[in-house]
Short mmCIF file of C-alpha atoms and ligand atoms in Angstrom, two decimals:
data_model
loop_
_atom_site.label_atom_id
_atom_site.label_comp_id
_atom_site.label_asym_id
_atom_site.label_seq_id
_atom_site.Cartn_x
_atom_site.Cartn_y
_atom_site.Cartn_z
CA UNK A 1 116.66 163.05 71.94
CA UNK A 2 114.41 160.35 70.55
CA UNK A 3 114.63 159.39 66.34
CA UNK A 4 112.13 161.27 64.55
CA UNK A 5 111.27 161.22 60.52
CA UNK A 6 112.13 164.40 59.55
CA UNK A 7 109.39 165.70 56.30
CA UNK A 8 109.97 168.62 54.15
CA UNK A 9 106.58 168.92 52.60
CA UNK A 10 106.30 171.59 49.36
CA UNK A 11 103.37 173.22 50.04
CA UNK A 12 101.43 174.45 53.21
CA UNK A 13 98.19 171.56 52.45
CA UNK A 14 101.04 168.95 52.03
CA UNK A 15 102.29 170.02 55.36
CA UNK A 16 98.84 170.00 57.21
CA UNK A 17 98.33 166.38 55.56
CA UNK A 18 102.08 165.19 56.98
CA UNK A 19 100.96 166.63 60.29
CA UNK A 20 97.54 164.96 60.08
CA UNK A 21 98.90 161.83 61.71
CA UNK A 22 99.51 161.51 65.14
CA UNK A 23 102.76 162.31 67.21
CA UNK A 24 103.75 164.96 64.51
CA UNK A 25 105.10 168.53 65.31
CA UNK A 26 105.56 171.86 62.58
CA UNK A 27 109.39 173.31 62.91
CA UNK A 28 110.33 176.73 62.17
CA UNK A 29 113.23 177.76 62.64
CA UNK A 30 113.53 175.17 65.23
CA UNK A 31 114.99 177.13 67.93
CA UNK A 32 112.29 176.60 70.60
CA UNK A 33 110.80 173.25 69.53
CA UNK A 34 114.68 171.61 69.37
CA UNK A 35 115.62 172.63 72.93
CA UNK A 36 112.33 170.85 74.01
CA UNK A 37 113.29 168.08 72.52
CA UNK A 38 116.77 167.52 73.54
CA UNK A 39 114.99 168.39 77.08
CA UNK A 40 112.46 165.61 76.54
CA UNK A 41 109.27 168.12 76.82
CA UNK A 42 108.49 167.34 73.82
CA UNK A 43 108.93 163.97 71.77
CA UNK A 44 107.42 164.31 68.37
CA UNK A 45 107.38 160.81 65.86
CA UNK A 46 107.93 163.45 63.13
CA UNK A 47 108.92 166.78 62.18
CA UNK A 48 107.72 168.94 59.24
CA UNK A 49 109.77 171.68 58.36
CA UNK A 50 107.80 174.59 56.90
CA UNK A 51 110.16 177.54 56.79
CA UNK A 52 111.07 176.79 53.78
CA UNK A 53 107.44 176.39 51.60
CA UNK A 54 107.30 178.58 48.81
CA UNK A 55 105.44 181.45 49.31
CA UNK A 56 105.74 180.87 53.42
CA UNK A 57 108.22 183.60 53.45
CA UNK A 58 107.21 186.74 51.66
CA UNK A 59 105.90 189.54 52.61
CA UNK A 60 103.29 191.54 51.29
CA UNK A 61 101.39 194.59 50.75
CA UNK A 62 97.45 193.33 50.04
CA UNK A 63 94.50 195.49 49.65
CA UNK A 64 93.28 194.29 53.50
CA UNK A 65 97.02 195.60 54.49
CA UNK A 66 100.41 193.40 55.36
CA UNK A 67 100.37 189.47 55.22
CA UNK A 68 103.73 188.27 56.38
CA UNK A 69 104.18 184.57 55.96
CA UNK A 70 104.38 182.60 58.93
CA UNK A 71 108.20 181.58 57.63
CA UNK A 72 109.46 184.64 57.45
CA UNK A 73 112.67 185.00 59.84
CA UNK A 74 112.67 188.00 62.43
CA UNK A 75 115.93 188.77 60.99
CA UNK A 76 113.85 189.90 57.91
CA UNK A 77 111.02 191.39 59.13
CA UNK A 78 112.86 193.94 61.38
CA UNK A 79 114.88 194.91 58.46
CA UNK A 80 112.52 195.23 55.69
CA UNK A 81 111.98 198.93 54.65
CA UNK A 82 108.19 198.34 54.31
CA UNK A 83 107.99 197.12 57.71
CA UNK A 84 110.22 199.86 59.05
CA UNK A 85 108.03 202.32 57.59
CA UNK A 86 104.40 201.22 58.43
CA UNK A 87 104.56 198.47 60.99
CA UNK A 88 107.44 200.22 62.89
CA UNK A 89 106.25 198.36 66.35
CA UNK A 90 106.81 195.01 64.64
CA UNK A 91 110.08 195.82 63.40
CA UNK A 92 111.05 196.87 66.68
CA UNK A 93 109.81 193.87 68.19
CA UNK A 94 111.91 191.75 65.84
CA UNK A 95 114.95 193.59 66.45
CA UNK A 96 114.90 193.15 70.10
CA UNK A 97 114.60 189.58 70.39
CA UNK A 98 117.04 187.53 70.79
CA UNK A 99 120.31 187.50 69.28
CA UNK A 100 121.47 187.97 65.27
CA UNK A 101 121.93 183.87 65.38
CA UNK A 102 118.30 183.41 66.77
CA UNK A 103 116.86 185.53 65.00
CA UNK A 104 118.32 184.70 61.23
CA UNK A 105 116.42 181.33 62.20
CA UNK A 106 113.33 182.16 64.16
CA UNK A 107 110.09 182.32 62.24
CA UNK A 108 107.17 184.34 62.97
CA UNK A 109 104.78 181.46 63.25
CA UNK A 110 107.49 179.69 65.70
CA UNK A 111 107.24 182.95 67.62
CA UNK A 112 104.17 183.08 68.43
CA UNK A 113 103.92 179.35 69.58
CA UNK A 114 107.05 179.03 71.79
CA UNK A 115 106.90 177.90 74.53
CA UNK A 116 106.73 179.77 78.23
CA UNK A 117 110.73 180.21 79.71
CA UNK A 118 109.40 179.43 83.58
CA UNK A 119 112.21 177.04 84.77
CA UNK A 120 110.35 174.79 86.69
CA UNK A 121 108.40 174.53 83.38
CA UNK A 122 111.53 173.61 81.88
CA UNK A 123 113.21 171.75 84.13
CA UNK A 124 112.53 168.15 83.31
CA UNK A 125 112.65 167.31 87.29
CA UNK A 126 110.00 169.52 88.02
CA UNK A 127 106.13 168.24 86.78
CA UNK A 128 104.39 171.53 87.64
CA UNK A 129 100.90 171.87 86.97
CA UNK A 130 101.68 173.09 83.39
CA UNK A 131 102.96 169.72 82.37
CA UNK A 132 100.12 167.68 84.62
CA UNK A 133 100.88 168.08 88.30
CA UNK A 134 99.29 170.11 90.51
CA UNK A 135 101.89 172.77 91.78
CA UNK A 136 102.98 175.84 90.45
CA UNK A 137 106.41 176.04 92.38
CA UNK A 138 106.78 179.75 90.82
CA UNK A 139 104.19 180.78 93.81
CA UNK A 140 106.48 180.13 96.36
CA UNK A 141 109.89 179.41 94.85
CA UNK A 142 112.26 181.36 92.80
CA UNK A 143 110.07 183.81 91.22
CA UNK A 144 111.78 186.66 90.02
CA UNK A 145 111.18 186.73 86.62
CA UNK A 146 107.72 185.28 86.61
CA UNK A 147 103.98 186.89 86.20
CA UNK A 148 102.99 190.19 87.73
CA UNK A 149 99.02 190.14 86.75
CA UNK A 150 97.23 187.03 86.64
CA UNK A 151 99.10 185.07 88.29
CA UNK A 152 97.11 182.67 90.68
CA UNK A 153 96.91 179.53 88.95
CA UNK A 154 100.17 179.66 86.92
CA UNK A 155 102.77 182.27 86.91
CA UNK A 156 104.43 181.81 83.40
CA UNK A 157 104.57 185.29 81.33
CA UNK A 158 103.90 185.36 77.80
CA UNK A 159 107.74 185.24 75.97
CA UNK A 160 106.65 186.61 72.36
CA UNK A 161 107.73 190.05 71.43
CA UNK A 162 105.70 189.49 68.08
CA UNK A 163 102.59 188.84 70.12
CA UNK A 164 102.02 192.70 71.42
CA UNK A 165 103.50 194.44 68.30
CA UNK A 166 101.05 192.49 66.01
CA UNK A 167 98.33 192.96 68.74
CA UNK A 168 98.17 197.19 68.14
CA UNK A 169 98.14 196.39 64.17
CA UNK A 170 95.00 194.66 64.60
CA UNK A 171 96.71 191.61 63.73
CA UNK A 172 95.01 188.39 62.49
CA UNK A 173 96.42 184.93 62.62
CA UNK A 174 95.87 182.59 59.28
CA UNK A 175 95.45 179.01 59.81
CA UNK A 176 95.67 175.61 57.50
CA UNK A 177 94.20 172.73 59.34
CA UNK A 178 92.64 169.79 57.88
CA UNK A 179 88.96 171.08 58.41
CA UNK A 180 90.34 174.22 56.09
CA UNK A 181 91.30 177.76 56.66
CA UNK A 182 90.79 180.40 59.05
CA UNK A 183 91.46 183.41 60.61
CA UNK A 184 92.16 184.20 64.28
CA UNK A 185 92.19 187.99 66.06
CA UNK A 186 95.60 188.61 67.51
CA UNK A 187 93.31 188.62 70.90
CA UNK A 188 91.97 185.76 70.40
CA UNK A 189 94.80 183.41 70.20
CA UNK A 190 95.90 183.31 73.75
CA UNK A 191 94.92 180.80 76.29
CA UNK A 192 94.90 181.76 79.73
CA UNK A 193 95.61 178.94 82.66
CA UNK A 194 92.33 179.43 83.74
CA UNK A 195 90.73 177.76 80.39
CA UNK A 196 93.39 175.04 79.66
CA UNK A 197 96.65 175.35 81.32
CA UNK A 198 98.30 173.04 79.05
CA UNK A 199 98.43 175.22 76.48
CA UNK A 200 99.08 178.90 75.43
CA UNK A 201 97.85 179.06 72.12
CA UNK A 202 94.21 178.62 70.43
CA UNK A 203 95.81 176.46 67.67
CA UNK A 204 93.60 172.61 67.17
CA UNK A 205 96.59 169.78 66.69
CA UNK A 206 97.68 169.87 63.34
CA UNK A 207 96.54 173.27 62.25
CA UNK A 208 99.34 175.52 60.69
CA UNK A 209 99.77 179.06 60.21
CA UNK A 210 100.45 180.45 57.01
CA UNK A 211 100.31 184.17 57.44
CA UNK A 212 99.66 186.74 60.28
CA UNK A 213 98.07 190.26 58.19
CA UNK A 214 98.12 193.34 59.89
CA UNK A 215 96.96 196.87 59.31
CA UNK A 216 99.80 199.29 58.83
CA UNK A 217 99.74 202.77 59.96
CA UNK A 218 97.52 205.75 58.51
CA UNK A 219 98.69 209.09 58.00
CA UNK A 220 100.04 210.90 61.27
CA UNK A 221 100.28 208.00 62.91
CA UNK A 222 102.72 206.29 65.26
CA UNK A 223 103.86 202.75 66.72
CA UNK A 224 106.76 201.34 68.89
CA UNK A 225 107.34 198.37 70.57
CA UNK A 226 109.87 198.92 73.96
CA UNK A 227 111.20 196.05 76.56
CA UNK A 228 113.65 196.00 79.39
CA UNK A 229 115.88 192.90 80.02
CA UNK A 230 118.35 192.21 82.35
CA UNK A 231 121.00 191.53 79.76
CA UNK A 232 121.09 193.33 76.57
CA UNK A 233 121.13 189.98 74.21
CA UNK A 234 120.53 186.65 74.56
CA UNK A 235 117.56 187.17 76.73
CA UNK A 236 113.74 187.57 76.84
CA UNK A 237 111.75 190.63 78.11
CA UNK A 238 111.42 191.18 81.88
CA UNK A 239 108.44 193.94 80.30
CA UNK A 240 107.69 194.79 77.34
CA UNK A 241 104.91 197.35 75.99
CA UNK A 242 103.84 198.26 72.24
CA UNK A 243 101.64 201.38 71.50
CA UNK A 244 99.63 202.44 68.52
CA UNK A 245 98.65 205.90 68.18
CA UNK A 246 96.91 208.30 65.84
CA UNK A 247 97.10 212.31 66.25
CA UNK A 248 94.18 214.20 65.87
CA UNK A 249 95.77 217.77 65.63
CA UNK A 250 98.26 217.38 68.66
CA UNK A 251 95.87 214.72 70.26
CA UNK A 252 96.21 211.27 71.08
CA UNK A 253 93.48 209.62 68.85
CA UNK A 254 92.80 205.83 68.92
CA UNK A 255 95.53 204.50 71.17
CA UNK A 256 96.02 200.79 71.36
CA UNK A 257 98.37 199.78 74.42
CA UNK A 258 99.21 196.29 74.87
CA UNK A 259 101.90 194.72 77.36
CA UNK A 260 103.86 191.77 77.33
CA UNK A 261 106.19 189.37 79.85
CA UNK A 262 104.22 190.13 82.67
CA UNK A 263 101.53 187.37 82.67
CA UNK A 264 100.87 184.44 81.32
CA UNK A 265 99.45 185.87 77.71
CA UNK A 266 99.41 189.23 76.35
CA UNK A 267 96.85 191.91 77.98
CA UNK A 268 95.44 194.92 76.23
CA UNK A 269 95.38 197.95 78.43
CA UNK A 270 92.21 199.75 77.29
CA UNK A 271 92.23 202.04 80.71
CA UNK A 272 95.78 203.65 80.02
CA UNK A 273 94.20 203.71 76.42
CA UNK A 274 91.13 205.54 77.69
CA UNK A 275 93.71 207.98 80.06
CA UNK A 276 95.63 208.65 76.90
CA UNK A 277 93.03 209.93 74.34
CA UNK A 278 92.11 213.05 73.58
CA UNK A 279 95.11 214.37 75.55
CA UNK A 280 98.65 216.20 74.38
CA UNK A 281 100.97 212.84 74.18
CA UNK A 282 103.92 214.70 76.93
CA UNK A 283 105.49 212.88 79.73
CA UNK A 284 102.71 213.41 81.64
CA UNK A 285 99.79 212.31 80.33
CA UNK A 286 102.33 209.16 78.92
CA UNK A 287 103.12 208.46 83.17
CA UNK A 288 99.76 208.70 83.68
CA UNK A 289 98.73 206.30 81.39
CA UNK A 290 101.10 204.23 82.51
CA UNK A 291 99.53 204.44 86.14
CA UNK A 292 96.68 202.98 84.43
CA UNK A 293 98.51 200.22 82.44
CA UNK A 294 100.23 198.94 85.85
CA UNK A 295 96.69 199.11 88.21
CA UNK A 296 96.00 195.82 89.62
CA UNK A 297 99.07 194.53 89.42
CA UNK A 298 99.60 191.92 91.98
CA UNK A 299 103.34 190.77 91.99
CA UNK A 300 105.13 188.14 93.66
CA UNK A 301 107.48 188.07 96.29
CA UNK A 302 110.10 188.47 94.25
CA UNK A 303 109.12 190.26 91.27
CA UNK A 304 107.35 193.62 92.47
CA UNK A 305 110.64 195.14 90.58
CA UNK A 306 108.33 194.39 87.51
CA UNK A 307 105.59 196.86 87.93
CA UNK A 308 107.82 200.02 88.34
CA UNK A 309 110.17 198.84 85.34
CA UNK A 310 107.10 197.83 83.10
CA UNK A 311 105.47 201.75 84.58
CA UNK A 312 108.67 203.06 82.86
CA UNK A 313 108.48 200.92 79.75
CA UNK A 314 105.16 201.75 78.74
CA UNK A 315 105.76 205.32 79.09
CA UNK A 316 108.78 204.73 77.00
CA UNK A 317 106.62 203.17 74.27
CA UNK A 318 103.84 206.21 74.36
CA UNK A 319 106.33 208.37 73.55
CA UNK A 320 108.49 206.89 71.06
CA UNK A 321 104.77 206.24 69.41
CA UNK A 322 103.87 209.58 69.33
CA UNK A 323 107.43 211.09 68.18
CA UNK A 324 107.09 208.51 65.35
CA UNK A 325 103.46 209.89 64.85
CA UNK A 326 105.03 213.54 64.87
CA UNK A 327 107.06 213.23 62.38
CA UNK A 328 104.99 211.03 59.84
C1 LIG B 1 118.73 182.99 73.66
C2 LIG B 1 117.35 183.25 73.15
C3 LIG B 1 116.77 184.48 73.41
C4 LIG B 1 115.47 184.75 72.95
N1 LIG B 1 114.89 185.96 73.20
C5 LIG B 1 113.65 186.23 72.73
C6 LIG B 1 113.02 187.48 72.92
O1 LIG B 1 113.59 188.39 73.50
N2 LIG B 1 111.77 187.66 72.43
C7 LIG B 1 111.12 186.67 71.74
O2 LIG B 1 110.00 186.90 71.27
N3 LIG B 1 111.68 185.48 71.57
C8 LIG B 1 112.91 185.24 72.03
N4 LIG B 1 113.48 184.03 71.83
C9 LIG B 1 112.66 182.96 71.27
C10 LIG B 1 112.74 182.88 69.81
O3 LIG B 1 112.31 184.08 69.24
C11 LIG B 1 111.83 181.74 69.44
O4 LIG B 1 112.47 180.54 69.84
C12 LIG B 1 111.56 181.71 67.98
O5 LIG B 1 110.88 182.87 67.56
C13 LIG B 1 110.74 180.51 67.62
O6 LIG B 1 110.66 180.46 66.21
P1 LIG B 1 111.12 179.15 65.43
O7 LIG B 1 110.76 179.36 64.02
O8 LIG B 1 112.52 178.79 65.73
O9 LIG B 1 110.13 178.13 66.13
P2 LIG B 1 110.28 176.55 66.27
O10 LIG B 1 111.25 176.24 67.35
O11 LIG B 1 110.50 175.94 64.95
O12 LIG B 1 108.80 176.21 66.75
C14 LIG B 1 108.30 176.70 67.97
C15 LIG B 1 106.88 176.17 68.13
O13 LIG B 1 106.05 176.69 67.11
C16 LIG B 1 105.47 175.65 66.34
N5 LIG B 1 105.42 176.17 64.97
C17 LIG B 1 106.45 176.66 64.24
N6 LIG B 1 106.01 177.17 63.09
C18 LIG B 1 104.67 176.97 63.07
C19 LIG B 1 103.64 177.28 62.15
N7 LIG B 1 103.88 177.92 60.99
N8 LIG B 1 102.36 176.94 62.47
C20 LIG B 1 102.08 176.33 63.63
N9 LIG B 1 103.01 176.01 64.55
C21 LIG B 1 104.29 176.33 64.27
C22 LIG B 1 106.38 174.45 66.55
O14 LIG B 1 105.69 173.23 66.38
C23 LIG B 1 106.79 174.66 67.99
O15 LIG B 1 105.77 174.21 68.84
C24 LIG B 1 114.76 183.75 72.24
C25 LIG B 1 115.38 182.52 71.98
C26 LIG B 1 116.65 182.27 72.41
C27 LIG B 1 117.26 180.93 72.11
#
């Protein structure tokens, strides 16, 4: 790993001013960016710690709904009661990733910005066209755990478990840059290979984020975030879906469905949505939509596993939605 000056700014403007100059890089809880360092992937001049601004890890409940600072561990949010109780997708989320060591460090800003897992990405010996050359090696090399939509120009999948369980809370993204603030749609955030491979993320160099608000749940109303892995800790997703639904009597009403870890950002799945709406949330109107969520789907030759496990998972998710909803 290369020297770097290592800046712990007090508030979020000092840290958008320390990050102003060139070569600079925001750390979390450091447990993506420092493995991409020790790699080489990444070689930043500087780092600014923000986890620990004042203020950068509280949560909140605000007249627009939940702001959660961007410093807040995922070992918080999925145990705080509030979240629990009205973001129950997010919490779920949180509690799934990683391991109790991870996630007692990982932030929810670093969250959404890691970095994708491919291992040719990775793998210093490898310059696929994510890091400037012009192969994706996942196309015809070892691509079992890679994208199952989207996935002609680069077959990295979208590692965030935040990204989907903020996504059916209507999430928005807060930013600190040096032209000011703003405010990004949970949709809006991702970058697909198609636009700029080189990133994943619609953040401009230097901008931070301070706080990602989200809507929590109305009265008889449901969410749940579900994902399959291969091992039970220490791992990623191979799918994951969250689900957002309202009842209207014993109807599904206003469904959000969004999937992750199966292409290279997060996709909304507004047919399964449309398939699930107005009907009884069962097992078989949650398979059906689940036919929809999967449609189009075009797999790799290793990875067509995917699409029957994610079928299964997003069923999973309608229904642990709607017992929440049930019972709220
Ligand atoms: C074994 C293992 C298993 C894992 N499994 C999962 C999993 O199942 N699901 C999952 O979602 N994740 C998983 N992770 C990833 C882990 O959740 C992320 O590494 C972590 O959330 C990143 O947060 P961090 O605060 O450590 O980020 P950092 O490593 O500090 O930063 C990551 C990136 O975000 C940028 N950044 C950090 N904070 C900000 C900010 N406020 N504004 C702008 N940019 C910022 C950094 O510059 C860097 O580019 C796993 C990690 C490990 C090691």
């Amino acid at each position: 790993m290369k020297n770097f000056d290592w800046i712990t700014p007090a508030t979020s403007a000092e840290a958008v001013q320390s990050a102003a100059q060139a070569g600079r890089a925001f750390m979390g809880g450091g447990t993506d960016l420092l493995p991409l360092m020790k790699s080489g992937l990444r070689e930043p001049t500087g780092v600014v710690s923000v986890a620990r601004i004042p203020g950068m890890d509280r949560i909140e409940l605000t007249v627009g709904g939940f702001s959660i600072g961007a410093g807040v561990t995922l070992a918080t949010l999925c145990t705080h009661a509030d979240v629990q109780r009205s973001l129950p997708a997010v919490a779920d989320a949180a509690r799934l990733a990683a391991t109790p060591l991870v996630r007692n460090r990982a932030t929810v800003g670093g969250n959404l910005c890691q970095r994708p897992r491919c291992w040719y990405f990775r793998h210093a010996d490898y310059n696929c066209s994510k890091k400037g050359g012009e192969v994706c090696y996942a196309i015809e090399g070892e691509n079992k755990f890679h994208a199952i939509f989207d996935n002609t120009t680069c077959n990295i999948v979208h590692p965030s478990n935040l990204a989907p369980a903020f996504w059916v809370h209507d999430g928005v993204i807060h930013v600190l840059g040096a032209k000011g603030e703003r405010s990004i749609k949970l949709e809006d955030f991702w970058v697909r290979p198609e636009e700029d491979i080189r990133t994943e993320i619609a953040l401009e160099a230097g901008e931070l984020i301070t706080a990602v608000s989200c809507r929590p749940l109305g009265s008889k109303s449901g969410s749940a975030f579900e994902e399959v892995n291969e091992k039970q800790s220490y791992d990623w997703g191979l799918v994951a879906c969250a689900v957002r639904l309202s009842l209207d009597g014993d109807k599904a009403a206003d469904a959000r469905i969004v999937i992750g870890a199966v292409a290279p950002v997060p996709l909304r799945r507004e047919a399964a949505e449309a398939v699930l709406n107005g009907k009884v949330p069962n097992e078989a109107t949650a398979w059906a939509a689940a036919d929809a969520a999967i449609a189009g789907a075009t797999p790799l030759r290793d990875n067509a596993y995917k699409v029957t496990m994610l079928r299964a998972c997003v069923k999973n998710a309608i229904l642990a939605a709607a017992a929440r909803a049930r019972k709220s």
